[in-house]
Coordinates of C-alpha atoms and ligand atoms in Angstrom, one line a residue:
M25 CA -43.1 -64.9 42.8
K26 CA -39.5 -65.5 42.1
K27 CA -37.3 -61.9 42.5
I28 CA -34.1 -61.8 40.5
P29 CA -32.9 -57.9 41.5
V30 CA -30.6 -56.2 38.5
T31 CA -27.7 -56.8 40.6
I32 CA -26.5 -58.0 44.8
P33 CA -22.7 -57.9 45.8
Y34 CA -21.2 -60.8 46.9
F35 CA -19.9 -61.0 50.5
T36 CA -19.3 -63.7 53.0
E37 CA -18.0 -63.8 57.1
D38 CA -14.5 -62.2 55.8
E39 CA -16.2 -58.7 55.1
E40 CA -18.5 -58.8 58.8
N41 CA -14.5 -59.6 60.0
A42 CA -13.1 -57.7 58.4
V43 CA -15.7 -54.8 59.7
K44 CA -15.4 -55.6 63.3
K45 CA -11.6 -55.5 64.1
V46 CA -11.5 -51.8 62.8
L47 CA -14.6 -51.2 65.4
Q48 CA -12.4 -52.8 68.0
S49 CA -9.1 -51.3 67.1
G50 CA -11.3 -48.2 68.1
W51 CA -9.8 -46.2 64.5
V52 CA -12.2 -45.8 62.1
A53 CA -11.8 -42.5 60.5
Q54 CA -9.0 -42.5 57.2
G55 CA -5.6 -44.6 58.8
P56 CA -3.0 -47.9 57.9
V57 CA -6.5 -49.8 56.8
V58 CA -7.2 -47.0 53.5
A59 CA -3.5 -47.3 53.4
E60 CA -3.7 -51.3 52.8
F61 CA -6.9 -51.1 50.3
E62 CA -5.1 -48.1 48.1
D63 CA -1.7 -50.5 47.7
A64 CA -4.2 -53.5 46.9
I65 CA -5.9 -51.8 44.1
A66 CA -3.2 -49.9 42.9
N67 CA -0.7 -53.2 42.7
Y68 CA -4.1 -55.2 41.1
E69 CA -3.9 -52.7 38.6
G70 CA -0.1 -52.3 37.7
V71 CA 0.2 -48.8 38.8
K72 CA 2.0 -46.6 41.4
Y73 CA -0.3 -45.0 43.4
G74 CA -4.1 -44.9 44.4
V75 CA -5.7 -42.6 46.1
A76 CA -9.0 -43.4 48.1
T77 CA -11.9 -41.3 48.1
T78 CA -15.9 -41.1 48.9
S79 CA -17.0 -42.2 45.6
C80 CA -16.0 -42.6 41.8
T81 CA -18.2 -38.7 41.6
T82 CA -15.1 -37.0 44.8
S83 CA -12.4 -39.1 42.7
L84 CA -13.1 -37.2 39.3
H85 CA -13.4 -34.1 40.8
L86 CA -10.0 -34.6 43.0
A87 CA -8.5 -35.8 40.0
M88 CA -10.1 -32.9 37.8
V89 CA -8.9 -30.3 39.9
T90 CA -5.2 -31.0 40.4
S91 CA -4.5 -31.8 36.6
G92 CA -5.8 -28.0 35.5
I93 CA -9.1 -28.5 34.4
E94 CA -11.0 -24.9 35.2
R95 CA -13.1 -21.9 33.9
G96 CA -12.5 -21.6 30.2
M97 CA -11.3 -24.7 29.2
D98 CA -13.7 -27.5 27.3
V99 CA -13.4 -31.1 28.0
F100 CA -14.9 -33.7 26.1
A101 CA -16.6 -36.7 27.0
P102 CA -18.6 -39.7 26.3
A103 CA -22.5 -38.5 25.2
F104 CA -23.4 -42.2 26.6
T105 CA -22.4 -42.3 30.6
F106 CA -23.4 -41.7 34.0
V107 CA -24.0 -38.3 34.6
A108 CA -21.6 -38.1 37.4
T109 CA -18.8 -38.1 34.4
V110 CA -20.0 -34.7 33.1
N111 CA -21.3 -33.3 36.3
T112 CA -17.0 -32.8 38.1
I113 CA -16.5 -31.8 35.1
V114 CA -19.2 -29.0 35.5
E115 CA -18.1 -28.6 39.5
S116 CA -14.5 -28.0 38.7
G117 CA -15.7 -25.1 36.0
A118 CA -14.8 -26.3 32.9
T119 CA -17.6 -26.3 29.7
P120 CA -18.5 -30.3 28.9
V121 CA -18.2 -31.0 25.5
L122 CA -20.1 -33.9 24.6
I123 CA -19.2 -36.7 21.6
D124 CA -21.3 -39.3 20.3
V125 CA -20.5 -43.4 20.8
S126 CA -20.6 -46.2 19.4
Q127 CA -23.6 -48.2 19.1
N128 CA -21.6 -51.0 19.0
T129 CA -19.8 -50.4 22.2
Y130 CA -21.4 -48.3 24.0
N131 CA -17.9 -46.4 24.2
I132 CA -16.5 -42.6 22.7
D133 CA -16.3 -43.1 19.3
T134 CA -12.7 -41.6 18.4
N135 CA -13.9 -40.4 14.5
K136 CA -16.4 -38.2 16.3
I137 CA -13.6 -37.3 18.1
I138 CA -10.9 -35.8 15.4
E139 CA -13.8 -34.8 13.5
K140 CA -15.4 -32.0 16.7
I141 CA -11.8 -30.7 16.7
R142 CA -11.7 -29.9 13.2
S143 CA -15.1 -28.2 12.9
N144 CA -15.0 -26.8 16.1
Y145 CA -11.7 -25.7 17.1
K146 CA -8.9 -23.5 15.4
E147 CA -4.8 -24.1 16.9
K148 CA -3.2 -20.6 18.3
Q149 CA 0.1 -20.8 20.1
G150 CA 0.0 -24.9 20.3
K151 CA -3.4 -24.6 21.9
L152 CA -6.6 -25.6 20.6
I153 CA -9.1 -23.0 21.3
N154 CA -13.0 -23.2 20.7
K155 CA -13.8 -21.2 17.3
E156 CA -17.4 -20.2 19.2
T157 CA -16.4 -19.3 23.0
G158 CA -12.6 -19.3 22.5
N159 CA -12.4 -22.0 25.7
V160 CA -8.8 -24.3 25.3
L161 CA -9.5 -27.6 24.8
W162 CA -7.8 -29.2 28.3
G163 CA -8.6 -32.3 26.7
I164 CA -10.9 -35.6 26.8
V165 CA -12.4 -38.3 29.6
P166 CA -13.3 -40.5 28.2
V167 CA -15.1 -44.2 29.8
H168 CA -14.6 -47.3 29.5
Q169 CA -18.7 -48.4 30.1
F170 CA -20.0 -51.1 31.6
G171 CA -16.4 -52.8 32.2
L172 CA -15.5 -52.7 28.6
C173 CA -12.0 -50.4 28.0
C174 CA -12.7 -47.7 25.1
D175 CA -10.2 -47.0 22.7
I176 CA -8.1 -45.6 24.5
L177 CA -5.7 -46.2 22.5
E178 CA -6.6 -44.4 19.6
I179 CA -7.3 -41.5 21.6
N180 CA -3.9 -41.5 23.7
H181 CA -2.4 -41.6 19.9
I182 CA -5.6 -38.1 18.7
A183 CA -4.3 -36.8 22.3
K184 CA -0.8 -36.9 21.5
E185 CA -1.2 -35.4 18.5
Y186 CA -3.0 -32.3 19.8
D187 CA -1.4 -31.6 23.4
L188 CA -4.4 -32.9 24.6
K189 CA -4.6 -34.5 28.7
I190 CA -6.8 -37.5 29.4
I191 CA -8.4 -38.6 32.7
E192 CA -9.5 -42.3 32.3
D193 CA -13.7 -42.4 33.8
A194 CA -13.0 -46.2 35.0
A195 CA -15.7 -46.1 37.6
C196 CA -16.6 -49.9 36.0
A197 CA -13.7 -51.3 34.8
L198 CA -11.9 -52.5 38.0
G199 CA -9.9 -55.5 36.3
A200 CA -10.9 -54.9 32.4
R201 CA -7.7 -55.2 30.4
I202 CA -7.0 -54.8 26.6
G203 CA -4.3 -57.5 26.0
K204 CA -2.7 -58.2 28.9
V205 CA -2.5 -53.9 30.3
H206 CA -5.4 -53.3 32.8
E207 CA -7.8 -50.1 32.3
G208 CA -4.8 -48.6 35.3
G209 CA -2.1 -49.0 32.7
F210 CA -2.1 -46.5 29.2
G211 CA -0.4 -44.0 31.0
N212 CA -3.2 -42.1 32.7
T213 CA -5.1 -40.8 35.5
S214 CA -8.1 -43.3 35.6
C215 CA -10.7 -43.2 38.5
I216 CA -12.7 -46.6 40.0
S217 CA -15.8 -46.8 42.2
F218 CA -17.0 -48.9 44.5
H219 CA -20.6 -48.5 44.9
P220 CA -22.9 -51.7 45.0
R221 CA -23.7 -51.7 41.2
K222 CA -19.7 -52.2 40.5
S223 CA -17.6 -55.2 40.9
I224 CA -16.5 -55.0 43.8
T225 CA -17.6 -52.3 46.6
T226 CA -17.3 -50.6 49.7
G227 CA -21.7 -49.0 50.0
E228 CA -20.1 -46.0 48.3
G229 CA -15.9 -45.2 47.2
G230 CA -13.8 -44.8 45.3
M231 CA -10.1 -44.4 44.2
V232 CA -7.7 -42.3 41.9
L233 CA -4.8 -43.8 39.9
T234 CA -2.1 -42.5 39.2
N235 CA 1.4 -43.1 37.9
D236 CA 2.7 -39.5 39.1
E237 CA 4.0 -38.8 42.3
S238 CA 3.5 -35.1 42.9
L239 CA 0.0 -35.9 42.0
A240 CA -0.9 -38.1 44.0
K241 CA 0.7 -36.3 46.9
K242 CA -1.4 -33.3 45.7
M243 CA -4.6 -34.8 45.2
R244 CA -3.8 -36.6 49.0
E245 CA -3.9 -32.8 50.6
L246 CA -7.5 -31.9 49.0
R247 CA -9.3 -34.3 49.5
S248 CA -7.7 -33.9 53.4
H249 CA -9.3 -30.1 53.5
G250 CA -5.7 -29.0 51.8
S251 CA -3.9 -29.7 54.9
S252 CA 0.1 -30.1 55.0
V253 CA 2.1 -31.0 57.8
S254 CA 4.1 -28.1 58.0
A255 CA 7.8 -27.7 58.2
D256 CA 7.9 -26.9 62.4
A257 CA 5.2 -30.1 62.8
R258 CA 8.3 -32.0 61.0
H259 CA 11.0 -31.5 62.7
A260 CA 9.5 -31.3 65.7
G261 CA 8.7 -34.8 64.7
K262 CA 5.3 -34.3 66.8
G263 CA 2.0 -34.1 66.5
F264 CA 0.8 -31.5 69.0
L265 CA 0.7 -28.6 66.0
L266 CA -2.1 -28.2 63.4
P267 CA -1.1 -28.7 59.9
E268 CA -0.5 -25.9 57.5
F269 CA -2.9 -25.0 54.3
N270 CA -2.0 -23.8 51.8
D271 CA -5.2 -24.7 49.4
A272 CA -9.4 -24.7 50.2
G273 CA -9.4 -28.4 49.9
Y274 CA -12.1 -30.8 50.8
N275 CA -13.1 -33.7 52.5
Y276 CA -13.4 -36.5 50.4
R277 CA -11.8 -39.1 52.8
M278 CA -12.8 -42.8 52.7
T279 CA -13.1 -44.5 56.4
D280 CA -10.9 -47.3 57.5
I281 CA -14.5 -48.8 57.6
Q282 CA -15.2 -48.6 54.0
A283 CA -11.0 -49.9 53.5
A284 CA -11.5 -53.2 55.7
V285 CA -14.5 -53.7 53.4
G286 CA -13.1 -53.4 50.3
L287 CA -9.6 -55.6 51.4
A288 CA -11.9 -58.2 51.4
Q289 CA -13.7 -57.7 48.6
I290 CA -10.2 -57.4 46.7
K291 CA -9.5 -60.8 47.0
K292 CA -12.9 -62.1 45.7
L293 CA -12.4 -59.7 42.7
D294 CA -11.3 -62.4 40.1
Y295 CA -13.2 -64.7 41.4
I296 CA -16.4 -62.7 41.3
L297 CA -15.1 -61.3 37.4
E298 CA -14.4 -64.6 35.9
A299 CA -18.4 -65.5 37.4
K300 CA -19.8 -62.6 35.6
R301 CA -17.8 -62.7 32.6
K302 CA -19.1 -66.7 32.3
R303 CA -23.0 -65.9 33.1
S304 CA -22.4 -63.2 30.6
K305 CA -21.6 -65.9 28.1
L306 CA -24.6 -67.7 29.1
Y307 CA -26.5 -65.0 28.0
D308 CA -25.2 -64.5 25.0
S309 CA -25.5 -68.6 24.1
L310 CA -29.4 -67.5 25.1
I311 CA -30.1 -65.0 24.1
K312 CA -28.8 -65.8 20.0
E313 CA -30.6 -68.8 20.4
N314 CA -33.8 -67.7 21.7
L315 CA -33.8 -63.3 21.0
P316 CA -33.3 -62.1 17.8
E317 CA -35.1 -59.0 19.3
L318 CA -31.8 -58.7 21.2
I319 CA -28.2 -57.6 20.5
T320 CA -25.3 -58.9 22.7
P321 CA -23.0 -57.1 23.9
Y322 CA -20.0 -56.9 21.6
V323 CA -15.9 -57.2 22.9
P324 CA -13.7 -56.0 19.7
E325 CA -10.8 -59.0 20.0
N326 CA -8.1 -58.7 22.2
Y327 CA -10.5 -56.7 24.9
Y328 CA -11.1 -58.6 28.6
H329 CA -14.8 -57.6 29.3
T330 CA -16.0 -57.1 33.1
Y331 CA -19.2 -56.9 32.3
Q332 CA -20.0 -54.1 35.6
S333 CA -23.4 -54.6 33.4
Y334 CA -24.4 -57.2 31.0
V335 CA -26.4 -54.6 28.2
C336 CA -28.0 -55.7 25.0
M337 CA -29.5 -53.6 23.2
L338 CA -33.8 -53.7 22.0
D339 CA -33.1 -54.5 17.9
Y340 CA -36.2 -52.3 16.6
K341 CA -35.9 -53.2 13.6
V342 CA -36.3 -56.5 13.9
L343 CA -39.7 -55.7 15.4
G344 CA -41.0 -54.0 12.5
L345 CA -41.4 -51.1 14.6
N346 CA -40.0 -48.0 12.4
S347 CA -37.8 -45.7 14.5
V348 CA -35.2 -44.9 17.9
D349 CA -38.6 -43.6 19.8
E350 CA -41.6 -46.8 18.9
G351 CA -38.4 -48.7 19.9
G352 CA -38.0 -46.7 23.4
E353 CA -41.6 -47.3 23.7
Y354 CA -41.6 -50.7 23.2
R355 CA -38.5 -51.5 25.8
N356 CA -40.1 -49.2 28.5
I357 CA -43.3 -51.7 29.0
L358 CA -41.1 -54.5 28.0
L359 CA -38.9 -54.1 31.3
S360 CA -42.3 -52.3 33.0
E361 CA -43.7 -55.8 32.6
L362 CA -40.7 -57.8 33.6
E363 CA -41.1 -55.3 36.9
D364 CA -44.3 -56.7 37.2
I365 CA -42.9 -60.4 37.4
G366 CA -40.6 -60.0 39.7
I367 CA -37.2 -59.3 37.3
A368 CA -35.3 -56.2 37.7
T369 CA -33.7 -54.9 34.5
R370 CA -32.7 -51.2 33.7
Q371 CA -31.9 -49.1 31.0
G372 CA -27.9 -49.3 30.2
T373 CA -26.9 -45.7 31.2
H374 CA -28.3 -42.3 29.6
A375 CA -27.6 -39.9 27.1
V376 CA -26.6 -36.9 28.8
H377 CA -27.5 -34.3 26.5
T378 CA -30.9 -34.8 27.0
L379 CA -31.2 -34.6 30.9
G380 CA -32.1 -31.5 32.5
Y381 CA -29.0 -29.5 33.2
Y382 CA -27.5 -30.1 29.9
K383 CA -30.6 -29.9 27.8
N384 CA -31.4 -26.3 28.8
R385 CA -28.2 -25.3 29.0
F386 CA -26.8 -26.1 26.2
G387 CA -29.8 -26.3 23.9
Y388 CA -28.5 -29.5 23.1
K389 CA -31.1 -31.2 20.9
P390 CA -31.8 -35.5 20.7
D391 CA -30.7 -35.7 17.6
E392 CA -27.5 -34.0 17.7
L393 CA -26.1 -37.3 19.2
P394 CA -28.3 -40.0 17.6
N395 CA -25.7 -43.2 18.4
A396 CA -25.9 -41.9 22.7
Y397 CA -30.1 -41.4 22.2
A398 CA -31.2 -44.8 20.8
C399 CA -28.3 -46.1 23.2
D400 CA -30.3 -44.3 25.4
R401 CA -33.9 -45.2 24.3
L402 CA -32.7 -48.9 23.3
S403 CA -30.0 -50.1 26.1
I404 CA -31.4 -53.1 29.0
T405 CA -29.2 -54.2 31.6
L406 CA -30.1 -57.4 32.2
P407 CA -29.7 -59.1 36.2
L408 CA -26.4 -59.8 37.0
Y409 CA -24.5 -61.7 40.0
V410 CA -22.7 -63.6 41.2
Q411 CA -24.8 -66.3 43.5
M412 CA -26.9 -66.0 40.2
T413 CA -28.2 -70.0 39.2
D414 CA -28.0 -71.0 35.1
E415 CA -31.9 -71.7 35.8
D416 CA -32.0 -68.3 36.7
Q417 CA -30.7 -66.9 33.5
E418 CA -33.0 -69.3 31.6
Y419 CA -36.0 -67.8 33.6
V420 CA -35.1 -64.2 32.7
V421 CA -34.8 -64.8 28.9
K422 CA -37.4 -67.2 28.5
M423 CA -39.9 -64.0 30.7
I424 CA -38.5 -62.1 27.9
R425 CA -39.7 -64.3 25.2
N426 CA -43.1 -64.6 26.6
I427 CA -43.9 -60.9 27.2
I428 CA -42.7 -59.9 23.7
D429 CA -44.5 -62.9 22.2
K430 CA -47.4 -61.9 24.0
M431 CA -46.6 -58.2 23.4
R432 CA -46.8 -58.9 19.0
Q433 CA -50.4 -61.0 19.5
G434 CA -52.0 -57.1 20.3
S435 CA -52.8 -58.5 24.1
I436 CA -49.7 -56.2 25.7
Y437 CA -49.4 -53.5 23.4
G438 CA -52.2 -52.8 21.9
D439 CA -52.5 -54.2 18.0
N440 CA -49.5 -52.0 17.0
C441 CA -46.9 -54.0 17.2
K442 CA -47.6 -57.1 15.1
Ligands
PLP4 C1 -21.4 -45.4 38.6 C2 -20.2 -44.4 37.8 C3 -20.1 -43.1 38.5 C4 -19.7 -42.7 39.6 O1 -19.3 -43.5 40.7 P1 -20.1 -43.4 42.2 O2 -19.2 -44.4 42.8 O3 -21.0 -43.9 41.8 O4 -19.5 -41.5 42.1 C5 -19.2 -42.6 37.5 N1 -19.0 -42.7 36.2 C6 -19.9 -44.0 35.8 C7 -19.7 -44.4 34.0 C8 -19.9 -44.6 36.4 O5 -20.8 -45.8 36.1

């Protein structure tokens, strides 16, 4: 059986050689190679400072706790995103407030941000206060979902108007642009992931990007147990004195082994992004020709999509189904059939308000955030990676066509789905 994974990283012997060099050096924890990797990523994104960590999740947490997010605060986040975006807000002690997304771009809907502010907050001494809970609105954690920038220019505008802060979850968006401006260049702190599902990988890993020198310094201390070099040690210029600890920090350090892989990977980044974009265009045209049941990813003019994932939506109306829920059932059977013949797919990501913790703690109902719910039920991530061939992609589309045709004939789904 032909096996097509949903994605695989693109490695050559460069990564192996880079790791070997670090192992031979005898220094494997955070050291000079991490520093070099931070510079390389910051440089690529046009930002002054990169602070590497163990994952994008720990990057987000570090960025949040150093940006003043704490108990008694509300933080807006999109309702359709990987749960880590929202978990880290909880971990910082604040209260996440989920905002619906657009079904076109899968990104946070800026109109919904304004609606929420107007209906749920009142202004008091220059701050927005939650009318129900008394929480102060800190700001917004927008996501550049699947490698497509959200409308960050409009979000910046809203933030300025209401004096809100922003941390961008750019986990999927290394290299994404609006016009010539890279993801990191919109004036906010942003966080990137190097998980194997993303464009380049270090196994696990993440990085905070910022232009704020004192924020970068604070994050470097906190990621390393809260340690700072003491004045005495600085004067002595020697290493025998332990550092000072003025904060209770974490161990969020990336290793030099991981950073060596990252340095080999970033040299391939432009090649990887272009290859995935080319493959995405091929999916676009194959789907337009053969699969009216799927809606291809929408890219606004002037946006450079990096296609961390190629995510389309099942058009349940074209299938003659009556609701998102019926469409969702159909989608799950389709993806299950694909898995049975060796083609791995996934739902795009999840509607956070439907997940146990958030549903139970905040009492969200599925239809409260209808677009996120629809994306959760109807989205489909197709396999996409550099090593894929045109034939692989044609095979994926052909197999989807076959399964839908069989379902229509009733041999899979039963006859309630003509
Ligand atoms: C992958 C992802 C994360 C988490 O990244 P890790 O490096 O795995 O911690 C966070 N947010 C979004 C939107 C993601 O896609």
